[in-house]
Structures are given as structure tokens and as C-alpha cells.
Short mmCIF file of C-alpha atoms and ligand atoms in Angstrom, two decimals:
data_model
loop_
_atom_site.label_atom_id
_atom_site.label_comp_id
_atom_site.label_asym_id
_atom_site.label_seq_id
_atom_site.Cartn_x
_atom_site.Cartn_y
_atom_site.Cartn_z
CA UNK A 584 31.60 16.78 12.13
CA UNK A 585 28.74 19.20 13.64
CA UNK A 586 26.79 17.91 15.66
CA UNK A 587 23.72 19.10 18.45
CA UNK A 588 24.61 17.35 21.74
CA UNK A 589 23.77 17.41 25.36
CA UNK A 590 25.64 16.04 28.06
CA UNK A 591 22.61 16.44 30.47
CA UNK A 592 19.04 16.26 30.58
CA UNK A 593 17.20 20.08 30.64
CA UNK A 594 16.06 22.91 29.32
CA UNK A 595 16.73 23.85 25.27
CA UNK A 596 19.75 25.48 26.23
CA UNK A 597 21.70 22.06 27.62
CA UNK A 598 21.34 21.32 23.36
CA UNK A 599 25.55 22.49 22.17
CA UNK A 600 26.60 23.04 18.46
CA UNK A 601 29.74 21.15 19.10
CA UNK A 602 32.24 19.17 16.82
CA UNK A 603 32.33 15.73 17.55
CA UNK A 604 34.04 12.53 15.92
CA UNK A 605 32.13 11.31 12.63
CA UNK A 606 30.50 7.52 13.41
CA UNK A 607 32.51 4.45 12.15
CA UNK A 608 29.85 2.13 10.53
CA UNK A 609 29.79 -1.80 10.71
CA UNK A 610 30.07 -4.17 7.65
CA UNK A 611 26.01 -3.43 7.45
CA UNK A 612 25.61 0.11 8.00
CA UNK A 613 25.97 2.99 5.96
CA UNK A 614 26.84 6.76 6.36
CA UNK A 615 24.18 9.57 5.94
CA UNK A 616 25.02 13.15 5.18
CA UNK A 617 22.33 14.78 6.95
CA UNK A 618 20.42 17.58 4.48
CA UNK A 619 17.59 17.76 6.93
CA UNK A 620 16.44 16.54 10.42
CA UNK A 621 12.78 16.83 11.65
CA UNK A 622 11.79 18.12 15.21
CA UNK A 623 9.65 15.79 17.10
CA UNK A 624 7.83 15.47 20.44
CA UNK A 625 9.88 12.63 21.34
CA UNK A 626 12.98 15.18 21.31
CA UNK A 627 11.58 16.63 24.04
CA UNK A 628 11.16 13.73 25.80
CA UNK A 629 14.46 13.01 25.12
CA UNK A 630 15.99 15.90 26.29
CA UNK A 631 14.42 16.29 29.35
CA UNK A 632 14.78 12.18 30.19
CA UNK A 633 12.34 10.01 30.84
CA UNK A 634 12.10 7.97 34.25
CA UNK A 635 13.63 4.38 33.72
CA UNK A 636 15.09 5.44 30.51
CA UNK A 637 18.64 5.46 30.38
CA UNK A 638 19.09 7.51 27.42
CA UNK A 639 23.24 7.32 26.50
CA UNK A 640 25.02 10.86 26.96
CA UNK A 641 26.62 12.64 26.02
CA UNK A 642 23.89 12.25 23.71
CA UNK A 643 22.70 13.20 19.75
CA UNK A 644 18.79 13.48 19.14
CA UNK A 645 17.09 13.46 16.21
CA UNK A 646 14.66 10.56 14.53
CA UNK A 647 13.19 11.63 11.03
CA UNK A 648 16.69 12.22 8.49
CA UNK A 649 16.59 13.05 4.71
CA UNK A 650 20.02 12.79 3.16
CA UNK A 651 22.49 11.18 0.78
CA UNK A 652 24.67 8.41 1.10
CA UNK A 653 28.09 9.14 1.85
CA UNK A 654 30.24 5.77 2.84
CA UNK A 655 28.69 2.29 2.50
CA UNK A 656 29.10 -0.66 4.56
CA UNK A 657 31.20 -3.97 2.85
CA UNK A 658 28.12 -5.82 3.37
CA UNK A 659 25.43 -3.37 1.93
CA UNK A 660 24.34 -4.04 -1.89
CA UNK A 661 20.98 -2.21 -2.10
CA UNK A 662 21.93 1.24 -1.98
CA UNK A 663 25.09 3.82 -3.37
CA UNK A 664 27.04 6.29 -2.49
CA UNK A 665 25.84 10.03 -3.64
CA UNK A 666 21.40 8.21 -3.41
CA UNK A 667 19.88 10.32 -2.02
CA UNK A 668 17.93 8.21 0.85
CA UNK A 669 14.77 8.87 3.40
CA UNK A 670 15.75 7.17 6.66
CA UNK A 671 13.29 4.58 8.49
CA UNK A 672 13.48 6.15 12.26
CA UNK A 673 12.81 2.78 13.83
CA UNK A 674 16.19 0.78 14.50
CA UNK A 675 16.03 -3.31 15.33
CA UNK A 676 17.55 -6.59 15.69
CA UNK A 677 15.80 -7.78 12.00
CA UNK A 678 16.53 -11.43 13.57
CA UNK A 679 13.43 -12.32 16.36
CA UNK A 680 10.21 -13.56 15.33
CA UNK A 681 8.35 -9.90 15.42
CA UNK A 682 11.21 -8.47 12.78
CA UNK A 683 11.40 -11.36 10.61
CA UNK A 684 7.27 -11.20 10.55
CA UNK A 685 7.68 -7.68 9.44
CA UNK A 686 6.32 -6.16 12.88
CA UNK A 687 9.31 -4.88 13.88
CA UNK A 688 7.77 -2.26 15.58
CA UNK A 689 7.37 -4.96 17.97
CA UNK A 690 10.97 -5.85 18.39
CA UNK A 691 12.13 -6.10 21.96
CA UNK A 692 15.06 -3.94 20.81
CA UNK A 693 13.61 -1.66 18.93
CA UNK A 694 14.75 1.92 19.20
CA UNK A 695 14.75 5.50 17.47
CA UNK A 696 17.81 7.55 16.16
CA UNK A 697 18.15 9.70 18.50
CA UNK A 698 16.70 8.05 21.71
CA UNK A 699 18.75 4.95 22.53
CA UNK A 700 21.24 5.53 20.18
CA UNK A 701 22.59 8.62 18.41
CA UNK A 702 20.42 10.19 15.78
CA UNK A 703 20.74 12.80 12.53
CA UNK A 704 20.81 16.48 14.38
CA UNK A 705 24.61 16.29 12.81
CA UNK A 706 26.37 16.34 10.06
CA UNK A 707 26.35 12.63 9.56
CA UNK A 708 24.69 9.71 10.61
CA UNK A 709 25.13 5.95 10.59
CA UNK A 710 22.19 3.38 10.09
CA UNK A 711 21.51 -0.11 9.03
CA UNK A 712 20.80 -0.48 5.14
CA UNK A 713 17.63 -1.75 5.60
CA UNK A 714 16.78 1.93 7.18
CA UNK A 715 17.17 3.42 3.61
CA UNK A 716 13.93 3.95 2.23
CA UNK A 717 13.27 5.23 -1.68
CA UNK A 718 13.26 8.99 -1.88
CA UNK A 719 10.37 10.70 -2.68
CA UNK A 720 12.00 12.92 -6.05
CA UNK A 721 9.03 15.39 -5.68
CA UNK A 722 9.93 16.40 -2.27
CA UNK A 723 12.18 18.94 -1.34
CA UNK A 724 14.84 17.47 2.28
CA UNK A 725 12.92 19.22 4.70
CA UNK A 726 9.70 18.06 3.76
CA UNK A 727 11.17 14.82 2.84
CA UNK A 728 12.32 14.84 6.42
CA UNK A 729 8.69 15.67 8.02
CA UNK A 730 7.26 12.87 6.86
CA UNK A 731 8.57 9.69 8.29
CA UNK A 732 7.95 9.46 12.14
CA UNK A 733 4.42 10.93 12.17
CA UNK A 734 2.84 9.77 8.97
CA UNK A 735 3.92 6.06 9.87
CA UNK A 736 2.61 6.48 13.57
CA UNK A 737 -0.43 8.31 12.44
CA UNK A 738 -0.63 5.39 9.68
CA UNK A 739 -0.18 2.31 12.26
CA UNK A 740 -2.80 4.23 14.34
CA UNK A 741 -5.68 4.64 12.01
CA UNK A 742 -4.76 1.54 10.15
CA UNK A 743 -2.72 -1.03 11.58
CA UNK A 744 -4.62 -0.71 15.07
CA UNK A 745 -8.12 1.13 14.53
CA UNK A 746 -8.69 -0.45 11.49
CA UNK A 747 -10.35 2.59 10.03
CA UNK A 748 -13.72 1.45 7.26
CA UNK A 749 -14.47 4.31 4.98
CA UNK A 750 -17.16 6.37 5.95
CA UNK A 751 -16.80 6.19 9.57
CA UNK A 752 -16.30 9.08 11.64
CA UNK A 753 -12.88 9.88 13.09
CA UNK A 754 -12.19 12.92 15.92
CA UNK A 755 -8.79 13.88 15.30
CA UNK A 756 -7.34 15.75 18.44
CA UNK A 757 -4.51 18.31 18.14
CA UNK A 758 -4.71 18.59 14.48
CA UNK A 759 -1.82 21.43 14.44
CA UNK A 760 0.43 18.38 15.64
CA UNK A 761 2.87 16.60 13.22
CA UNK A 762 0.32 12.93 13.69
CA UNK A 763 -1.99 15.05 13.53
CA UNK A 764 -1.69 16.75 10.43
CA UNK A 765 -0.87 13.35 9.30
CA UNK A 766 -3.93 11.94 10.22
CA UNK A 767 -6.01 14.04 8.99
CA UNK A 768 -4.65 13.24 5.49
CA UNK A 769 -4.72 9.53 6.14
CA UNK A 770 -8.51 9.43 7.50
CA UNK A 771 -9.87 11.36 4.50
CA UNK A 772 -7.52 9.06 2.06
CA UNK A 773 -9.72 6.30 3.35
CA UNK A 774 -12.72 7.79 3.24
CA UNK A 775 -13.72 9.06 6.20
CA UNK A 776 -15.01 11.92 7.99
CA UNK A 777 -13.21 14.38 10.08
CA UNK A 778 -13.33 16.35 12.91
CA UNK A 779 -10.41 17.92 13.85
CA UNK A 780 -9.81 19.80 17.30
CA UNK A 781 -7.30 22.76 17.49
CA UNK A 782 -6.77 25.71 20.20
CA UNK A 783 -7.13 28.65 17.60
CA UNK A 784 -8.92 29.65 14.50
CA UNK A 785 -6.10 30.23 12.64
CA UNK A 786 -5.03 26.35 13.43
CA UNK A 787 -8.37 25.09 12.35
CA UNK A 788 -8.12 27.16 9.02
CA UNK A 789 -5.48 25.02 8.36
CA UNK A 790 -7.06 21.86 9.62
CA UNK A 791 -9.98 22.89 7.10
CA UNK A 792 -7.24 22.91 3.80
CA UNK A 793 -6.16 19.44 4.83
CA UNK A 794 -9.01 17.91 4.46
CA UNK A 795 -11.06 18.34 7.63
CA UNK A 796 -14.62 18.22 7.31
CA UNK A 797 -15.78 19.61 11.19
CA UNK A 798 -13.63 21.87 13.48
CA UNK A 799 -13.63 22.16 17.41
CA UNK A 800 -11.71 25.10 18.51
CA UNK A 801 -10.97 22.96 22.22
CA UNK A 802 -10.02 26.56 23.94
CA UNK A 803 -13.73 27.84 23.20
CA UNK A 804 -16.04 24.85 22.64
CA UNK A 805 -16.54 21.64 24.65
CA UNK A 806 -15.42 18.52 22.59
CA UNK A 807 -17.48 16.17 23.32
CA UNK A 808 -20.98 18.40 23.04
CA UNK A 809 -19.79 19.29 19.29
CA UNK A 810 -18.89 15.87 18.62
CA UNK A 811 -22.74 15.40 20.01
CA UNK A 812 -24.45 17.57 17.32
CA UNK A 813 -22.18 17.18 14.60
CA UNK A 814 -22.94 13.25 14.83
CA UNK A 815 -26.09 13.66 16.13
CA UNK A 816 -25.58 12.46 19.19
CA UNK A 817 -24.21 9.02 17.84
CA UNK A 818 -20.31 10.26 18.86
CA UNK A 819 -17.45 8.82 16.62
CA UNK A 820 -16.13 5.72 15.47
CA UNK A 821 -12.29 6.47 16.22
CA UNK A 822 -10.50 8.95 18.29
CA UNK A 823 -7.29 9.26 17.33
CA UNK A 824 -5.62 10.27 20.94
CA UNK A 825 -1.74 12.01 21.34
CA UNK A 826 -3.07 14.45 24.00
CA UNK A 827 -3.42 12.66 27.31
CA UNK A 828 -4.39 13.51 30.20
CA UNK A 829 -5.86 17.44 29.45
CA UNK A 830 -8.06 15.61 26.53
CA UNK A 831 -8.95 11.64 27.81
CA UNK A 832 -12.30 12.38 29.43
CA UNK A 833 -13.42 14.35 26.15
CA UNK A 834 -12.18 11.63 24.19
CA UNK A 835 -13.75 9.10 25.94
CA UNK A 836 -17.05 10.43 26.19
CA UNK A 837 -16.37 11.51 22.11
CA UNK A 838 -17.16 7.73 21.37
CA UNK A 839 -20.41 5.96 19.44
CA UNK A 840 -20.95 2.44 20.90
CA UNK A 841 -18.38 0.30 19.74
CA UNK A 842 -16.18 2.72 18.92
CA UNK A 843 -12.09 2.50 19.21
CA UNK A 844 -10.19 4.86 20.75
CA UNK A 845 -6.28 4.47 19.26
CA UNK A 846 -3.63 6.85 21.51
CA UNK A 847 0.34 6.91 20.60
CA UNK A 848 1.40 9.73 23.48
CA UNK A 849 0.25 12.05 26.27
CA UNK A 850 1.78 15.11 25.42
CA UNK A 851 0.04 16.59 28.39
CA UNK A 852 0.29 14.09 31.01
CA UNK A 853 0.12 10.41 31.47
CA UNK A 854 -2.68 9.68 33.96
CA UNK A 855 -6.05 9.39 32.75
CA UNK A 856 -9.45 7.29 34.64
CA UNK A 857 -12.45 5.36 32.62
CA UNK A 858 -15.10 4.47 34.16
CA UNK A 859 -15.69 0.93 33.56
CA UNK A 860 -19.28 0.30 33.07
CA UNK A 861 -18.95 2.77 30.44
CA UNK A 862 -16.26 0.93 28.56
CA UNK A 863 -18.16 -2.39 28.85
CA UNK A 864 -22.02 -1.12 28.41
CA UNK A 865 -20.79 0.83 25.30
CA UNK A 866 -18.46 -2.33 23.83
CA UNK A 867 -15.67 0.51 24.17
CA UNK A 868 -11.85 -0.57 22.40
CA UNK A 869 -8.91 1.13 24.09
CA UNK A 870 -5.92 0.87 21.79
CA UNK A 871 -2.41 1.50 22.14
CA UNK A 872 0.27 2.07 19.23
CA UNK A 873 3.57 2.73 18.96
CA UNK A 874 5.60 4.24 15.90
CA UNK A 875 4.80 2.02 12.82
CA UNK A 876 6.78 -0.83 10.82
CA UNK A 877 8.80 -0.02 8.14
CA UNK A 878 6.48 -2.09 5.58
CA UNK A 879 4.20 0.84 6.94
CA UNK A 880 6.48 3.38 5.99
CA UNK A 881 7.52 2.14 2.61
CA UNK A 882 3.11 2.27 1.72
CA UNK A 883 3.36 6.18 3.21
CA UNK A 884 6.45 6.92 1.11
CA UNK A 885 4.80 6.02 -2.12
CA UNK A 886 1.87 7.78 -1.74
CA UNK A 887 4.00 10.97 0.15
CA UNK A 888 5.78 10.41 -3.65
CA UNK A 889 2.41 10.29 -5.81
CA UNK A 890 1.42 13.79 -3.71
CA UNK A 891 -1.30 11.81 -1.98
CA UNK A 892 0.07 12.72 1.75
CA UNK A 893 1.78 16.07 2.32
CA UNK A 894 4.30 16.38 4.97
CA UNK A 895 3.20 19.88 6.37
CA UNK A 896 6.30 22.03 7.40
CA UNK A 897 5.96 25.04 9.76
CA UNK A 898 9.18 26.62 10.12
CA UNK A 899 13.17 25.40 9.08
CA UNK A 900 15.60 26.57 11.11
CA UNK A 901 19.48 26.07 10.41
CA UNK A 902 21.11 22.61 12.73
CA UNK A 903 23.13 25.27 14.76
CA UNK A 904 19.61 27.07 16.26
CA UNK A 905 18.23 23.74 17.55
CA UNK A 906 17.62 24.95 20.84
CA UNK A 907 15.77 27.88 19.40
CA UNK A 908 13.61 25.29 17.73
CA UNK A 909 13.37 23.18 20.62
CA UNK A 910 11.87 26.34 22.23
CA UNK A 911 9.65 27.12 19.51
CA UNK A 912 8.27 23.42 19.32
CA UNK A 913 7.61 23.55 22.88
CA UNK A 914 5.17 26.56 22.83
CA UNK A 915 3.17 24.71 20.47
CA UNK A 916 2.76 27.79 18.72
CA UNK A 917 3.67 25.72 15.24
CA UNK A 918 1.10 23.39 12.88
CA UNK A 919 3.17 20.73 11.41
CA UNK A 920 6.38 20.03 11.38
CA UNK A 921 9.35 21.80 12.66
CA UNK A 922 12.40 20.93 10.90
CA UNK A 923 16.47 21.55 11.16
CA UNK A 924 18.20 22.40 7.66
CA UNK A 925 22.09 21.03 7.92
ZN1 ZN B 1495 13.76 -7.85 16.38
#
């Protein structure tokens, strides 16, 4: 099959359009023909390594797939060959105490495709049954593939961890971003209000159609003196962080007593400083998440299905131009998703 490879951690270009061996599957695992893969930060990460993470090479990225079943498993019952399938990024044991509780997010094994193991920028890919999630008929592959990662991390963010009430107020940072495009959509499903931060007025245009009520262009305006007046000087209930370092003291000082601030990245850096009688005088929350459970991502696939949530796709490009992608994600010149078309 086709696949995008690298053999070493670098630049877009290390990323080959090579033909490799298709994957044999086990008794529980079926075959995917990838139709479309979606671009995500964590590719990035990926391909340029991460300290202390001994990512497999020669090595296949690629987390959110759309596709259709092409070989099954002789243990899998629930799904055919020809279905078309969304895939569940999140890969783990399904046997400890966190999977079996349905937090499998907090499996000590869990992975991605396409960061511990091989993932769908290829012709094929192989995954456990229980990764095949219903497809949503009223989506077209590529958007089908821009939903999963980001609107179940953006999900487990606002609601697993922040526990978002309706009509509180949420600052939504980077809203050109894939989670945050996503959350965006969520907040204002729930009922509350936005303000979304973006570095451009064409950005924030967009930000406005999805459902934002306030916009902070971040390369013009301070964000935490427009937070001030549009709360009147209360500050927010929820920051939804994926920023780091360039944004964390705007965030922080973004908050209303009480108020939670959830993060799932630091696109921009990982080293950040609080001063601590402000966390404790204000009743402050820091909260970490990370990715989402799949019970999460069924809820977002029915309502991505009922045209609730709307994956937001910038720009397809064909599997073979992934490095060109790579590229073109990396300028952060896109709002939404990048995707691959195989
Ligand atoms: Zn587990």
C-alpha cells in the first residue's frame, strides 16, 4: 500500500510517499481503507519527537481516519466489510479498571494512531473493533475525518473536566484551531457565552459564524483588559487553554473568582508561572485534560450526525502532499481543520 512515513524525526520534508507492506490484523482487529486522514497538532509533535517519547520508526502518523471496512478480524461481530466506519483515535488495553469504567482515556496504555503505533496517513489501517464508531451519513470523509480528535478533546475539556453550567462565560483561546473551533460550538451548545481570541480579523469573522458572541484579535488587543470590559470586570468562568506559554499569564489573569481554567496543550511552549496567592485568594481551579473517552466521542458523533457540531475544514490536500500540509499547518495560516484525501 501507500503510505506517508518517516524514518527520522524533522522537518516536513523527512514525511516519504513510499509503498510499504499492508498491516496483518489480529483475531480482534479490523482493516480500514483510509478515504480521509485529518492533520493534527500532535503530528507535529510527532514528527519532530518528543523528549522521553520513543515514538517507533520507521514510523506512520496520522490519528483522526474516516473510511470503510475492508478485512475483518475472526473475532469481530459488530461491524462488516464495505461499512463505512469513523475511527475512535484513542487505542487501549479495554481490560484495567480505567477502560472497563469507560475512562479509558485514563488507561496506562493508552495511545493514538499514529503516535505509539502506526496510524491512517496510508492506504490502510488496522484497529481494534471497538475503534469503529457509527458514521455520520450527512458528512462527507474529510469532514467526517475532522471531527474526532478535537471535538472529543474540546468535549472532555469543557465537559468532562470544566464542567461547563449554561450561562457562564467561557474565553476560548486560538479559536482558528481545530479544539478550538470545536469549542466554540460545544460552549454555545450548552449555553454559554463566548469570547473567542484569534490573531486576525479575518479569523475572528469566522469565529463570529460559529457562534462566538465577543472577539479579541490577541495581535492588537490585550486579552485580559477585553475580557475586563466585556465582563465587566468580573473575568470568565472557564478558559479553555491549548496555547501555553505565549497565552498563560493572559489566561490566568482572564479568570472571575472561582473560575476553572481547563488546558489540553502548549502549542507555544510548555513553561508557564502562577502566582500562588492569586490562585488561592481567588479559589482558582487549574485543570488538565487529555484527548477524551470514546463514550465521549460516540455523544459528539451523534450530534456531529444531527448537524449540531460542524467539523470545520480549511483546506484537503491529496495523502501524497502531506509534507506540503504539514507545512501549511505549521504556519498556522489555516482555521479548522487540515485534512489528507487518500
Ligand atoms: Zn486500559
Amino acid at each position: 500500500m501507500k503510505a506517508i512515513v518517516f524514518e527520522r524525526h524533522g522537518p516536513p520534508d523527512v514525511l516519504k510517499y513510499i509503498e510499504v507492506p499492508q498491516p496483518a490484523i489480529k483475531p480482534n482487529e479490523v482493516l480500514v481503507r483510509v478515504k480521509a486522514c485529518a492533520l493534527n497538532h500532535l503530528d507535529i509533535w510527532v514528527r519532530l519527537g518528543l523528549p522521553g517519547v520513543p515514538i517507533p520508526l520507521p514510523h506512520i502518523p496520522g490519528s483522526d481516519v474516516a473510511g470503510e471496512i475492508a478485512q475483518v478480524g475472526s473475532e469481530v461481530t459488530s461491524v462488516r466489510v464495505g461499512q463505512k466506519v469513523v475511527l475512535a483515535p484513542g487505542v487501549t488495553c479495554g481490560k484495567c479498571s480505567a477502560c472497563v469504567s469507560g475512562l479509558d482515556n485514563r488507561c496506562r496504555h493508552f495511545t493514538n494512531l499514529g503516535y505509539m503505533i502506526d496510524g491512517g496517513c496510508a492506504e490502510f489501517v488496522r484497529v481494534p473493533e471497538v475503534n469503529c464508531l457509527p458514521y455520520p451519513e450527512n458528512l462527507s470523509f474529510e469532514e467526517a475525518a475532522a471531527v474526532p480528535l478535537v471535538f472529543q478533546t474540546a468535549w472532555h475539556m469543557l465537559v468532562g473536566r470544566a464542567q461547563l453550567q449554561p450561562g457562564e462565560d467561557v474565553l476560548v483561546l486560538g479559536a482558528s484551531s481545530g479544539v478550538g473551533s470545536a469549542a466554540i460550538q460545544i460552549a454555545k451548545f450548552f449555553g454559554a457565552r463566548v469570547i473567542a481570541t484569534a490573531g486576525s480579523d479575518e479569523k475572528l469573522t469566522k469565529a463570529k459564524d460559529l457562534g462566538a458572541d465577543h472577539l479579541v484579535n490577541h495581535k492588537t488587543q490585550k486579552i485580559r483588559e477585553e475580557v475586563r470590559r466585556i465582563t465587566n470586570k468580573r473575568g470568565v468562568d472557564v478558559v479553555f487553554e491549548h496555547v501555553g506559554t505565549a497565552t498563560w499569564d493572559e489566561s490566568i489573569a482572564s479568570l472571575a473568582p472561582c473560575g476553572r481554567l481547563v488546558t489540553c496543550g502548549a502549542t507555544t511552549g510548555f513553561d508557564a508561572r502562577i502566582d500562588l496567592r492569586f490562585l488561592f485568594s481567588r479559589q482558582l481551579s487549574l485543570l488538565g485534560s487529555y484527548m477524551g473517552t470514546k463514550s465521549e466521542l460516540h455523544t459528539v458523533l451523534k450530534l456531529a450526525a444531527a448537524g449540531r457540531l460542524k467539523p470545520v475544514v480549511d483546506r484537503v490536500f491529496p495523502l501524497a502532499q502531506a509534507a506540503a500540509a504539514h507545512a501549511y499547518l505549521e504556519s498556522s495560516s489555516q482555521f479548522g481543520k487540515v485534512v489528507l484525501r487518500v
